[in-house]
PDB file of C-alpha atoms in Angstrom:
ATOM      1  CA  MET A   1     -36.429  10.228  -3.571  1.00 54.00           C
ATOM      2  CA  SER A   2     -33.929  12.470  -1.765  1.00 69.00           C
ATOM      3  CA  ARG A   3     -34.990  14.873   0.942  1.00 90.00           C
ATOM      4  CA  LYS A   4     -33.138  17.831   2.351  1.00 96.00           C
ATOM      5  CA  ILE A   5     -32.049  17.142   5.904  1.00 96.00           C
ATOM      6  CA  TYR A   6     -29.434  18.496   8.284  1.00 96.00           C
ATOM      7  CA  TYR A   7     -25.882  17.161   8.338  1.00 96.00           C
ATOM      8  CA  ILE A   8     -26.331  15.938  11.947  1.00 94.00           C
ATOM      9  CA  GLN A   9     -29.520  14.085  10.974  1.00 95.00           C
ATOM     10  CA  ALA A  10     -27.664  12.450   8.097  1.00 96.00           C
ATOM     11  CA  MET A  11     -24.892  11.299  10.425  1.00 95.00           C
ATOM     12  CA  GLN A  12     -27.489   9.820  12.759  1.00 95.00           C
ATOM     13  CA  GLU A  13     -29.257   8.032   9.908  1.00 96.00           C
ATOM     14  CA  GLY A  14     -25.984   6.410   8.888  1.00 97.00           C
ATOM     15  CA  LEU A  15     -25.309   5.355  12.468  1.00 96.00           C
ATOM     16  CA  ARG A  16     -28.857   4.099  12.950  1.00 96.00           C
ATOM     17  CA  ALA A  17     -28.603   1.994   9.782  1.00 97.00           C
ATOM     18  CA  ALA A  18     -25.338   0.475  11.032  1.00 97.00           C
ATOM     19  CA  MET A  19     -26.887  -0.362  14.420  1.00 97.00           C
ATOM     20  CA  ALA A  20     -29.962  -1.885  12.778  1.00 96.00           C
ATOM     21  CA  GLU A  21     -27.915  -4.201  10.541  1.00 96.00           C
ATOM     22  CA  ASP A  22     -25.448  -5.381  13.204  1.00 97.00           C
ATOM     23  CA  ASP A  23     -26.238  -6.015  16.872  1.00 96.00           C
ATOM     24  CA  SER A  24     -22.543  -5.793  17.769  1.00 97.00           C
ATOM     25  CA  VAL A  25     -22.515  -2.022  17.079  1.00 97.00           C
ATOM     26  CA  VAL A  26     -22.591  -0.099  20.357  1.00 97.00           C
ATOM     27  CA  VAL A  27     -22.445   3.645  21.012  1.00 96.00           C
ATOM     28  CA  ILE A  28     -20.328   4.803  23.917  1.00 95.00           C
ATOM     29  CA  GLY A  29     -19.395   8.270  25.167  1.00 92.00           C
ATOM     30  CA  GLU A  30     -20.281  11.319  27.196  1.00 87.00           C
ATOM     31  CA  ASP A  31     -24.007  12.121  27.291  1.00 88.00           C
ATOM     32  CA  VAL A  32     -24.753   9.957  24.251  1.00 90.00           C
ATOM     33  CA  ASP A  33     -28.313   9.439  25.490  1.00 85.00           C
ATOM     34  CA  ARG A  34     -29.188  13.144  25.142  1.00 82.00           C
ATOM     35  CA  SER A  35     -26.311  14.219  22.852  1.00 79.00           C
ATOM     36  CA  ILE A  36     -25.390  17.899  22.989  1.00 77.00           C
ATOM     37  CA  ILE A  37     -24.305  17.806  19.340  1.00 80.00           C
ATOM     38  CA  GLY A  38     -27.294  15.676  18.314  1.00 76.00           C
ATOM     39  CA  ALA A  39     -25.770  12.762  16.395  1.00 87.00           C
ATOM     40  CA  THR A  40     -26.782  10.118  18.969  1.00 88.00           C
ATOM     41  CA  ARG A  41     -29.948  11.751  20.305  1.00 89.00           C
ATOM     42  CA  GLY A  42     -32.853   9.299  20.560  1.00 89.00           C
ATOM     43  CA  LEU A  43     -30.823   6.161  19.876  1.00 93.00           C
ATOM     44  CA  VAL A  44     -31.061   4.933  23.461  1.00 92.00           C
ATOM     45  CA  GLY A  45     -34.857   4.773  23.183  1.00 91.00           C
ATOM     46  CA  GLU A  46     -34.571   2.756  19.986  1.00 92.00           C
ATOM     47  CA  PHE A  47     -31.716   0.386  20.829  1.00 95.00           C
ATOM     48  CA  GLY A  48     -31.656   0.376  24.639  1.00 94.00           C
ATOM     49  CA  GLU A  49     -29.116   1.211  27.325  1.00 92.00           C
ATOM     50  CA  ASP A  50     -27.068  -1.925  26.670  1.00 93.00           C
ATOM     51  CA  ARG A  51     -26.104  -0.567  23.243  1.00 96.00           C
ATOM     52  CA  VAL A  52     -26.086   3.181  23.959  1.00 95.00           C
ATOM     53  CA  ARG A  53     -23.972   3.781  27.059  1.00 94.00           C
ATOM     54  CA  ASN A  54     -23.083   6.993  28.828  1.00 92.00           C
ATOM     55  CA  THR A  55     -19.608   7.239  30.331  1.00 92.00           C
ATOM     56  CA  PRO A  56     -17.867   9.361  32.941  1.00 90.00           C
ATOM     57  CA  ILE A  57     -15.985  12.412  31.685  1.00 89.00           C
ATOM     58  CA  SER A  58     -12.775  10.436  31.262  1.00 90.00           C
ATOM     59  CA  GLU A  59     -11.840  10.190  27.607  1.00 91.00           C
ATOM     60  CA  ALA A  60      -8.716   8.090  28.161  1.00 90.00           C
ATOM     61  CA  THR A  61     -10.775   5.523  30.060  1.00 93.00           C
ATOM     62  CA  PHE A  62     -13.623   4.915  27.635  1.00 92.00           C
ATOM     63  CA  VAL A  63     -11.480   5.291  24.513  1.00 93.00           C
ATOM     64  CA  GLY A  64      -9.122   2.656  25.896  1.00 93.00           C
ATOM     65  CA  ALA A  65     -11.930   0.375  27.048  1.00 94.00           C
ATOM     66  CA  CYS A  66     -13.339   0.371  23.517  1.00 94.00           C
ATOM     67  CA  VAL A  67     -10.047  -0.984  22.152  1.00 95.00           C
ATOM     68  CA  GLY A  68     -10.617  -4.063  24.285  1.00 95.00           C
ATOM     69  CA  ALA A  69     -14.302  -4.202  23.356  1.00 95.00           C
ATOM     70  CA  ALA A  70     -13.450  -4.135  19.642  1.00 96.00           C
ATOM     71  CA  ALA A  71     -10.778  -6.804  20.073  1.00 94.00           C
ATOM     72  CA  VAL A  72     -13.306  -9.254  21.515  1.00 94.00           C
ATOM     73  CA  GLY A  73     -16.064  -8.790  18.945  1.00 94.00           C
ATOM     74  CA  LEU A  74     -17.990  -5.554  19.484  1.00 97.00           C
ATOM     75  CA  ARG A  75     -18.049  -2.599  17.087  1.00 97.00           C
ATOM     76  CA  PRO A  76     -17.825   0.459  19.340  1.00 97.00           C
ATOM     77  CA  VAL A  77     -18.789   3.873  17.986  1.00 97.00           C
ATOM     78  CA  VAL A  78     -17.163   6.297  20.379  1.00 95.00           C
ATOM     79  CA  ASP A  79     -18.453   9.857  20.759  1.00 93.00           C
ATOM     80  CA  LEU A  80     -15.549  12.086  21.820  1.00 89.00           C
ATOM     81  CA  MET A  81     -17.798  15.168  21.616  1.00 85.00           C
ATOM     82  CA  VAL A  82     -15.044  17.707  20.800  1.00 84.00           C
ATOM     83  CA  GLY A  83     -11.989  17.202  18.606  1.00 82.00           C
ATOM     84  CA  SER A  84      -9.646  18.733  21.184  1.00 85.00           C
ATOM     85  CA  PHE A  85     -10.358  15.767  23.479  1.00 88.00           C
ATOM     86  CA  PHE A  86      -8.303  13.473  21.252  1.00 90.00           C
ATOM     87  CA  TYR A  87      -5.240  14.863  23.010  1.00 92.00           C
ATOM     88  CA  VAL A  88      -6.514  13.490  26.327  1.00 92.00           C
ATOM     89  CA  ALA A  89      -6.769   9.975  24.857  1.00 93.00           C
ATOM     90  CA  MET A  90      -3.802  10.081  22.486  1.00 93.00           C
ATOM     91  CA  ASP A  91      -2.038   6.986  23.837  1.00 94.00           C
ATOM     92  CA  GLN A  92      -5.201   4.897  23.549  1.00 94.00           C
ATOM     93  CA  VAL A  93      -5.856   6.048  19.978  1.00 95.00           C
ATOM     94  CA  ALA A  94      -2.337   6.277  18.535  1.00 94.00           C
ATOM     95  CA  ASN A  95      -0.452   3.663  20.541  1.00 94.00           C
ATOM     96  CA  GLN A  96      -3.144   1.037  21.114  1.00 94.00           C
ATOM     97  CA  ALA A  97      -6.056   1.176  18.637  1.00 95.00           C
ATOM     98  CA  ALA A  98      -3.922   2.134  15.637  1.00 95.00           C
ATOM     99  CA  LYS A  99      -1.255  -0.537  16.232  1.00 95.00           C
ATOM    100  CA  LEU A 100      -2.926  -3.632  17.681  1.00 92.00           C
ATOM    101  CA  ARG A 101      -3.993  -5.191  14.380  1.00 92.00           C
ATOM    102  CA  TYR A 102      -0.474  -4.834  12.971  1.00 93.00           C
ATOM    103  CA  MET A 103       1.204  -6.071  16.149  1.00 92.00           C
ATOM    104  CA  SER A 104      -1.047  -9.134  16.258  1.00 93.00           C
ATOM    105  CA  GLY A 105      -0.128 -10.051  12.694  1.00 93.00           C
ATOM    106  CA  GLY A 106      -3.694  -9.397  11.560  1.00 90.00           C
ATOM    107  CA  GLN A 107      -5.184 -11.809  14.090  1.00 91.00           C
ATOM    108  CA  VAL A 108      -7.160  -9.064  15.847  1.00 90.00           C
ATOM    109  CA  ASP A 109      -9.597  -6.751  14.072  1.00 92.00           C
ATOM    110  CA  LEU A 110     -10.195  -3.328  15.598  1.00 94.00           C
ATOM    111  CA  PRO A 111     -13.552  -2.107  14.219  1.00 96.00           C
ATOM    112  CA  ILE A 112     -13.801   1.173  16.136  1.00 97.00           C
ATOM    113  CA  VAL A 113     -15.201   4.529  15.014  1.00 97.00           C
ATOM    114  CA  TYR A 114     -14.090   7.578  16.951  1.00 96.00           C
ATOM    115  CA  PHE A 115     -16.323  10.468  15.942  1.00 93.00           C
ATOM    116  CA  THR A 116     -16.341  14.027  17.112  1.00 92.00           C
ATOM    117  CA  ALA A 117     -17.445  17.556  16.313  1.00 89.00           C
ATOM    118  CA  THR A 118     -14.300  19.434  15.447  1.00 90.00           C
ATOM    119  CA  GLY A 119     -12.981  22.875  14.654  1.00 85.00           C
ATOM    120  CA  PRO A 120     -14.203  26.293  15.853  1.00 82.00           C
ATOM    121  CA  SER A 121     -17.861  26.603  16.795  1.00 80.00           C
ATOM    122  CA  GLY A 122     -17.876  30.360  17.443  1.00 80.00           C
ATOM    123  CA  SER A 123     -15.764  31.476  20.414  1.00 79.00           C
ATOM    124  CA  GLY A 124     -15.142  27.917  21.593  1.00 81.00           C
ATOM    125  CA  ALA A 125     -11.635  29.126  22.498  1.00 82.00           C
ATOM    126  CA  ALA A 126      -8.345  27.294  22.211  1.00 82.00           C
ATOM    127  CA  GLN A 127      -9.203  24.127  24.157  1.00 81.00           C
ATOM    128  CA  HIS A 128     -12.437  23.386  22.271  1.00 83.00           C
ATOM    129  CA  SER A 129     -11.601  24.405  18.697  1.00 80.00           C
ATOM    130  CA  GLU A 130      -8.935  21.978  17.538  1.00 88.00           C
ATOM    131  CA  ASN A 131      -8.939  20.114  14.253  1.00 90.00           C
ATOM    132  CA  PRO A 132      -6.336  17.394  14.891  1.00 93.00           C
ATOM    133  CA  HIS A 133      -6.737  15.498  11.609  1.00 95.00           C
ATOM    134  CA  PRO A 134      -3.212  16.356  10.342  1.00 94.00           C
ATOM    135  CA  MET A 135      -1.662  14.898  13.495  1.00 94.00           C
ATOM    136  CA  LEU A 136      -3.752  11.730  13.194  1.00 95.00           C
ATOM    137  CA  MET A 137      -2.933  11.396   9.486  1.00 96.00           C
ATOM    138  CA  ASN A 138       0.618  10.717  10.669  1.00 95.00           C
ATOM    139  CA  VAL A 139      -0.516   7.777  12.826  1.00 96.00           C
ATOM    140  CA  ALA A 140      -0.196   4.578  10.816  1.00 95.00           C
ATOM    141  CA  GLY A 141      -3.195   2.274  11.251  1.00 96.00           C
ATOM    142  CA  LEU A 142      -5.971   4.866  11.375  1.00 97.00           C
ATOM    143  CA  LYS A 143      -8.436   5.757   8.642  1.00 98.00           C
ATOM    144  CA  ILE A 144      -9.707   9.339   8.693  1.00 98.00           C
ATOM    145  CA  VAL A 145     -12.865  10.721   7.139  1.00 98.00           C
ATOM    146  CA  MET A 146     -14.093  14.324   7.034  1.00 97.00           C
ATOM    147  CA  PRO A 147     -17.407  14.712   5.180  1.00 97.00           C
ATOM    148  CA  SER A 148     -18.438  18.153   3.989  1.00 97.00           C
ATOM    149  CA  THR A 149     -22.088  17.464   3.008  1.00 97.00           C
ATOM    150  CA  PRO A 150     -25.055  15.688   4.583  1.00 97.00           C
ATOM    151  CA  TYR A 151     -25.003  13.142   1.733  1.00 97.00           C
ATOM    152  CA  ASP A 152     -21.380  12.255   2.415  1.00 98.00           C
ATOM    153  CA  ALA A 153     -21.942  12.310   6.171  1.00 97.00           C
ATOM    154  CA  LYS A 154     -24.516   9.514   6.006  1.00 98.00           C
ATOM    155  CA  GLY A 155     -22.720   7.290   3.513  1.00 98.00           C
ATOM    156  CA  LEU A 156     -19.315   7.621   5.141  1.00 98.00           C
ATOM    157  CA  MET A 157     -20.718   6.893   8.600  1.00 97.00           C
ATOM    158  CA  LEU A 158     -22.112   3.541   7.458  1.00 97.00           C
ATOM    159  CA  SER A 159     -18.825   2.643   5.750  1.00 98.00           C
ATOM    160  CA  ALA A 160     -16.823   3.713   8.802  1.00 98.00           C
ATOM    161  CA  VAL A 161     -18.816   1.435  11.122  1.00 98.00           C
ATOM    162  CA  ARG A 162     -18.446  -1.512   8.735  1.00 97.00           C
ATOM    163  CA  GLU A 163     -14.666  -1.006   8.451  1.00 97.00           C
ATOM    164  CA  PRO A 164     -12.522  -3.601  10.329  1.00 95.00           C
ATOM    165  CA  ASN A 165      -9.878  -0.974  11.157  1.00 95.00           C
ATOM    166  CA  PRO A 166     -10.066   2.063  13.464  1.00 97.00           C
ATOM    167  CA  VAL A 167     -11.697   5.065  11.794  1.00 98.00           C
ATOM    168  CA  VAL A 168     -11.675   8.663  12.992  1.00 97.00           C
ATOM    169  CA  TYR A 169     -14.764  10.512  11.764  1.00 97.00           C
ATOM    170  CA  PHE A 170     -14.580  14.303  11.937  1.00 96.00           C
ATOM    171  CA  GLN A 171     -17.760  16.373  11.743  1.00 94.00           C
ATOM    172  CA  ASP A 172     -16.846  20.013  11.311  1.00 92.00           C
ATOM    173  CA  PHE A 173     -18.855  21.993  13.871  1.00 88.00           C
ATOM    174  CA  VAL A 174     -19.952  24.681  11.428  1.00 91.00           C
ATOM    175  CA  LEU A 175     -21.359  22.107   8.990  1.00 94.00           C
ATOM    176  CA  GLY A 176     -23.686  20.432  11.501  1.00 91.00           C
ATOM    177  CA  GLY A 177     -26.570  22.760  10.746  1.00 90.00           C
ATOM    178  CA  THR A 178     -26.212  22.724   6.962  1.00 95.00           C
ATOM    179  CA  LYS A 179     -28.826  21.009   4.787  1.00 95.00           C
ATOM    180  CA  GLY A 180     -28.514  18.841   1.717  1.00 96.00           C
ATOM    181  CA  GLU A 181     -30.222  16.123  -0.286  1.00 96.00           C
ATOM    182  CA  VAL A 182     -29.966  12.690   1.320  1.00 97.00           C
ATOM    183  CA  PRO A 183     -31.728   9.474   0.237  1.00 96.00           C
ATOM    184  CA  GLU A 184     -33.905   7.799   2.841  1.00 95.00           C
ATOM    185  CA  GLU A 185     -32.519   4.323   2.229  1.00 96.00           C
ATOM    186  CA  PRO A 186     -29.124   3.266   3.656  1.00 96.00           C
ATOM    187  CA  TYR A 187     -26.115   3.619   1.350  1.00 97.00           C
ATOM    188  CA  ALA A 188     -22.361   3.423   1.835  1.00 97.00           C
ATOM    189  CA  ILE A 189     -19.645   5.618   0.345  1.00 98.00           C
ATOM    190  CA  PRO A 190     -16.311   3.759   0.050  1.00 97.00           C
ATOM    191  CA  LEU A 191     -13.467   5.090   2.159  1.00 98.00           C
ATOM    192  CA  GLY A 192     -10.601   6.540   0.159  1.00 97.00           C
ATOM    193  CA  VAL A 193     -12.672   7.917  -2.725  1.00 98.00           C
ATOM    194  CA  ALA A 194     -12.659  11.677  -3.374  1.00 98.00           C
ATOM    195  CA  ASP A 195     -15.544  13.581  -4.942  1.00 98.00           C
ATOM    196  CA  VAL A 196     -15.302  16.320  -7.564  1.00 98.00           C
ATOM    197  CA  LYS A 197     -17.868  18.782  -6.241  1.00 98.00           C
ATOM    198  CA  ARG A 198     -17.514  21.136  -9.206  1.00 98.00           C
ATOM    199  CA  ARG A 199     -15.895  20.648 -12.603  1.00 98.00           C
ATOM    200  CA  GLY A 200     -13.449  23.188 -13.970  1.00 98.00           C
ATOM    201  CA  THR A 201     -10.496  23.642 -16.309  1.00 98.00           C
ATOM    202  CA  ASP A 202      -8.311  26.520 -15.060  1.00 98.00           C
ATOM    203  CA  VAL A 203      -7.365  25.647 -11.474  1.00 98.00           C
ATOM    204  CA  THR A 204      -7.867  22.753  -9.056  1.00 98.00           C
ATOM    205  CA  VAL A 205      -9.048  23.693  -5.563  1.00 98.00           C
ATOM    206  CA  VAL A 206      -8.761  20.787  -3.124  1.00 98.00           C
ATOM    207  CA  ALA A 207     -10.948  21.691  -0.149  1.00 98.00           C
ATOM    208  CA  ILE A 208     -11.302  19.839   3.156  1.00 97.00           C
ATOM    209  CA  GLY A 209     -14.206  19.887   5.613  1.00 95.00           C
ATOM    210  CA  ALA A 210     -15.648  23.332   6.302  1.00 95.00           C
ATOM    211  CA  THR A 211     -13.576  24.881   3.512  1.00 97.00           C
ATOM    212  CA  VAL A 212     -15.561  22.990   0.846  1.00 98.00           C
ATOM    213  CA  PRO A 213     -18.667  25.242   0.784  1.00 97.00           C
ATOM    214  CA  LYS A 214     -16.379  28.293   0.893  1.00 98.00           C
ATOM    215  CA  ALA A 215     -14.376  27.015  -2.071  1.00 98.00           C
ATOM    216  CA  LEU A 216     -17.590  26.344  -3.987  1.00 98.00           C
ATOM    217  CA  LYS A 217     -18.781  29.914  -3.381  1.00 98.00           C
ATOM    218  CA  VAL A 218     -15.458  31.263  -4.615  1.00 98.00           C
ATOM    219  CA  ALA A 219     -15.639  29.022  -7.695  1.00 98.00           C
ATOM    220  CA  ALA A 220     -19.160  30.237  -8.486  1.00 98.00           C
ATOM    221  CA  ALA A 221     -18.063  33.866  -8.199  1.00 98.00           C
ATOM    222  CA  LEU A 222     -14.962  33.301 -10.341  1.00 98.00           C
ATOM    223  CA  GLU A 223     -17.066  31.724 -13.077  1.00 97.00           C
ATOM    224  CA  LYS A 224     -18.690  35.115 -13.637  1.00 97.00           C
ATOM    225  CA  GLU A 225     -15.200  36.474 -14.315  1.00 96.00           C
ATOM    226  CA  GLY A 226     -14.419  33.767 -16.844  1.00 97.00           C
ATOM    227  CA  ILE A 227     -12.307  31.616 -14.499  1.00 98.00           C
ATOM    228  CA  SER A 228     -13.184  27.916 -14.277  1.00 98.00           C
ATOM    229  CA  ALA A 229     -12.253  26.337 -10.930  1.00 98.00           C
ATOM    230  CA  GLU A 230     -12.550  22.617 -10.206  1.00 98.00           C
ATOM    231  CA  VAL A 231     -13.314  21.800  -6.551  1.00 98.00           C
ATOM    232  CA  VAL A 232     -12.191  18.414  -5.255  1.00 98.00           C
ATOM    233  CA  ASP A 233     -13.263  17.147  -1.817  1.00 98.00           C
ATOM    234  CA  PRO A 234     -11.041  14.268  -0.619  1.00 98.00           C
ATOM    235  CA  ARG A 235     -13.741  13.177   1.894  1.00 98.00           C
ATOM    236  CA  THR A 236     -11.245  10.638   3.243  1.00 98.00           C
ATOM    237  CA  LEU A 237      -7.849  11.908   4.355  1.00 98.00           C
ATOM    238  CA  ALA A 238      -6.401   8.486   5.147  1.00 98.00           C
ATOM    239  CA  PRO A 239      -6.299   6.763   2.766  1.00 97.00           C
ATOM    240  CA  LEU A 240      -6.076   9.784   0.476  1.00 98.00           C
ATOM    241  CA  ASP A 241      -7.390   9.515  -3.067  1.00 98.00           C
ATOM    242  CA  THR A 242      -4.314  10.944  -4.770  1.00 98.00           C
ATOM    243  CA  ASP A 243      -5.393   9.617  -8.177  1.00 98.00           C
ATOM    244  CA  THR A 244      -8.408  11.936  -8.364  1.00 98.00           C
ATOM    245  CA  ILE A 245      -6.351  14.923  -7.214  1.00 98.00           C
ATOM    246  CA  LEU A 246      -3.525  14.231  -9.673  1.00 98.00           C
ATOM    247  CA  GLU A 247      -6.007  13.712 -12.505  1.00 98.00           C
ATOM    248  CA  SER A 248      -7.556  17.097 -11.794  1.00 98.00           C
ATOM    249  CA  VAL A 249      -4.208  18.881 -11.562  1.00 98.00           C
ATOM    250  CA  GLY A 250      -3.128  17.167 -14.768  1.00 98.00           C
ATOM    251  CA  LYS A 251      -6.070  18.871 -16.461  1.00 97.00           C
ATOM    252  CA  THR A 252      -5.796  22.339 -14.894  1.00 98.00           C
ATOM    253  CA  GLY A 253      -2.062  22.682 -14.202  1.00 98.00           C
ATOM    254  CA  ARG A 254      -2.731  24.711 -11.059  1.00 98.00           C
ATOM    255  CA  LEU A 255      -3.414  23.780  -7.446  1.00 98.00           C
ATOM    256  CA  VAL A 256      -4.819  25.463  -4.348  1.00 98.00           C
ATOM    257  CA  VAL A 257      -5.406  23.385  -1.204  1.00 98.00           C
ATOM    258  CA  CYS A 258      -7.715  24.635   1.570  1.00 98.00           C
ATOM    259  CA  ASP A 259      -7.516  23.010   5.001  1.00 96.00           C
ATOM    260  CA  SER A 260      -9.395  23.528   8.254  1.00 92.00           C
ATOM    261  CA  ALA A 261      -6.209  23.188  10.298  1.00 93.00           C
ATOM    262  CA  ARG A 262      -2.951  25.021  10.959  1.00 93.00           C
ATOM    263  CA  LEU A 263      -0.663  25.541   8.003  1.00 95.00           C
ATOM    264  CA  THR A 264       2.428  23.807   9.357  1.00 95.00           C
ATOM    265  CA  CYS A 265       2.323  20.029   8.727  1.00 95.00           C
ATOM    266  CA  SER A 266      -1.290  20.355   7.573  1.00 96.00           C
ATOM    267  CA  ALA A 267      -3.201  18.039   5.255  1.00 97.00           C
ATOM    268  CA  ALA A 268      -2.774  20.853   2.738  1.00 97.00           C
ATOM    269  CA  SER A 269       1.004  20.548   3.070  1.00 97.00           C
ATOM    270  CA  GLU A 270       0.868  16.792   2.440  1.00 97.00           C
ATOM    271  CA  ILE A 271      -1.352  17.189  -0.625  1.00 98.00           C
ATOM    272  CA  VAL A 272       0.862  19.914  -2.102  1.00 98.00           C
ATOM    273  CA  ALA A 273       3.952  17.765  -1.505  1.00 98.00           C
ATOM    274  CA  THR A 274       2.292  14.766  -3.167  1.00 98.00           C
ATOM    275  CA  VAL A 275       1.268  16.746  -6.239  1.00 98.00           C
ATOM    276  CA  THR A 276       4.660  18.446  -6.535  1.00 97.00           C
ATOM    277  CA  GLU A 277       6.411  15.092  -6.277  1.00 97.00           C
ATOM    278  CA  ASN A 278       4.182  13.302  -8.783  1.00 97.00           C
ATOM    279  CA  ALA A 279       3.020  15.998 -11.207  1.00 96.00           C
ATOM    280  CA  TYR A 280       5.708  18.677 -11.164  1.00 96.00           C
ATOM    281  CA  GLY A 281       5.944  18.717 -14.942  1.00 96.00           C
ATOM    282  CA  VAL A 282       2.314  19.740 -15.468  1.00 97.00           C
ATOM    283  CA  LEU A 283       2.254  22.590 -12.939  1.00 98.00           C
ATOM    284  CA  LYS A 284       1.971  26.037 -14.516  1.00 97.00           C
ATOM    285  CA  ALA A 285       2.368  27.858 -11.185  1.00 97.00           C
ATOM    286  CA  ALA A 286       3.505  27.179  -7.647  1.00 97.00           C
ATOM    287  CA  PRO A 287       0.794  25.398  -5.594  1.00 98.00           C
ATOM    288  CA  GLN A 288      -0.824  27.459  -2.846  1.00 98.00           C
ATOM    289  CA  ARG A 289      -1.955  26.447   0.648  1.00 98.00           C
ATOM    290  CA  VAL A 290      -4.798  28.158   2.508  1.00 98.00           C
ATOM    291  CA  ALA A 291      -5.019  27.108   6.144  1.00 96.00           C
ATOM    292  CA  TRP A 292      -5.252  28.449   9.688  1.00 92.00           C
ATOM    293  CA  GLU A 293      -2.610  30.714  11.149  1.00 91.00           C
ATOM    294  CA  ASP A 294      -0.096  28.855  13.342  1.00 91.00           C
ATOM    295  CA  VAL A 295      -1.569  30.088  16.625  1.00 91.00           C
ATOM    296  CA  PRO A 296      -4.128  28.730  19.132  1.00 90.00           C
ATOM    297  CA  VAL A 297      -7.698  29.525  18.057  1.00 90.00           C
ATOM    298  CA  PRO A 298      -8.642  32.760  19.870  1.00 88.00           C
ATOM    299  CA  PHE A 299     -11.781  33.264  21.946  1.00 90.00           C
ATOM    300  CA  SER A 300     -12.383  36.725  20.475  1.00 91.00           C
ATOM    301  CA  PRO A 301     -14.761  36.470  17.475  1.00 88.00           C
ATOM    302  CA  VAL A 302     -12.738  39.071  15.575  1.00 91.00           C
ATOM    303  CA  LEU A 303      -9.437  37.298  16.175  1.00 90.00           C
ATOM    304  CA  GLU A 304     -10.967  33.872  15.546  1.00 89.00           C
ATOM    305  CA  LYS A 305     -12.138  35.038  12.116  1.00 88.00           C
ATOM    306  CA  ARG A 306      -8.661  36.396  11.387  1.00 88.00           C
ATOM    307  CA  VAL A 307      -7.042  33.017  12.043  1.00 89.00           C
ATOM    308  CA  LEU A 308      -9.392  30.813   9.993  1.00 91.00           C
ATOM    309  CA  VAL A 309      -9.815  30.170   6.275  1.00 94.00           C
ATOM    310  CA  ASP A 310     -12.262  32.501   4.550  1.00 96.00           C
ATOM    311  CA  GLU A 311     -13.418  33.110   0.982  1.00 97.00           C
ATOM    312  CA  ASP A 312     -11.154  36.115   0.487  1.00 97.00           C
ATOM    313  CA  ARG A 313      -8.052  34.063   1.258  1.00 97.00           C
ATOM    314  CA  ILE A 314      -9.167  31.259  -1.068  1.00 98.00           C
ATOM    315  CA  ARG A 315      -9.811  33.719  -3.882  1.00 98.00           C
ATOM    316  CA  ALA A 316      -6.442  35.388  -3.362  1.00 98.00           C
ATOM    317  CA  ALA A 317      -4.667  32.029  -3.549  1.00 98.00           C
ATOM    318  CA  VAL A 318      -6.482  31.119  -6.763  1.00 98.00           C
ATOM    319  CA  MET A 319      -5.636  34.449  -8.361  1.00 98.00           C
ATOM    320  CA  LYS A 320      -1.969  34.010  -7.394  1.00 98.00           C
ATOM    321  CA  THR A 321      -1.817  30.738  -9.349  1.00 98.00           C
ATOM    322  CA  LEU A 322      -3.325  32.517 -12.363  1.00 97.00           C
ATOM    323  CA  ALA A 323      -1.078  35.578 -12.265  1.00 92.00           C
TER     324      ALA A 323
END
C-alpha cells in the first residue's frame, strides 16, 4: 500500500534500494554524511564510510575522480549539492564522462549518477539558482532526468543508478518538501518514458520539473471554465519521449511548454521545435513557451518571482493558443 512521503525521502528510498542490491554503488560528495538537502542523510550509518564518502569542496576533483571509479567497476552516485556547481566541473562531465564510452568503442561503461538540487530555493541568488538542464541536453552521451513527484523521484533514482551510462538527476529545490503517494517496495521507472499527469482534449501543456504542479493547478482551474488541458510531464529530458508528446498534440492541436530554465535554447524551445517539425499539420495555433526571463536569477524575492514561471503566465499562454 502506498504512503504519502516527502520527495526527498522518496529519492533516498530509491538510492537506498540501489545500494542494497549492488555493493558497487557508492555515494560521494560534499557533506553526504549529514546532507544539507537530505537525500543522503543517514546512509553512512547504514552502509558505512567506505560507501558513503565526504569530499573536499572541489567539484572538479571528485566529479572527475568518479569517472575513473566508474570506468573500473564502481557505480558512483555523486552529490553536487547545487545545480550551479555543474559549471565548476563542466569539463569532467561534458568532456570526460559523457564521451568516454563512445571513444572507447563501447568497451568502457560509465555508470555514474550526478544528482543535485537545482533551481531557485528562495533568494538563493544568481550563483545558487541555476537550472542547467538545457545546456546538458546538448551534451551527447548524458541521460537527464527531472522528476516532478515523489513517486517519480524514487522510481527514476533506481533506474538512474542501474543505467550503464552517465545520468544527471535534477531535483528541483522547491519540490523537495512536497508529498505524494509512494509504494514501500522498490520499483523502477524506465528512462525516456513521459507521463500524462492529466488527460485533456483542448490543449497540451508539456511541463518540466517545478512547473508541473503549477500546470496542474492551471488545468484544474480551466476545467471549471470548460477548457480541457492535458498535462504531460516528460520526466526524462534525454532521451525525450517525443512519441507521447506528439500523440497528445495530435489529439489537442495546441501546445504550451513550461520550463524551469531560461527561454533561449531551453528544453521548451527544443520541444516546440520538435512538435513544429513533426506535427505542423495538426497545429491549430502557434505553440507557446513559458520559461524564465533571460537574466540571472535575482536575490530580491520580488524580482526573483518576476523572472520565474508562475500560474498566471501558464494560463495566459494557454488562452493565447485558444484565442
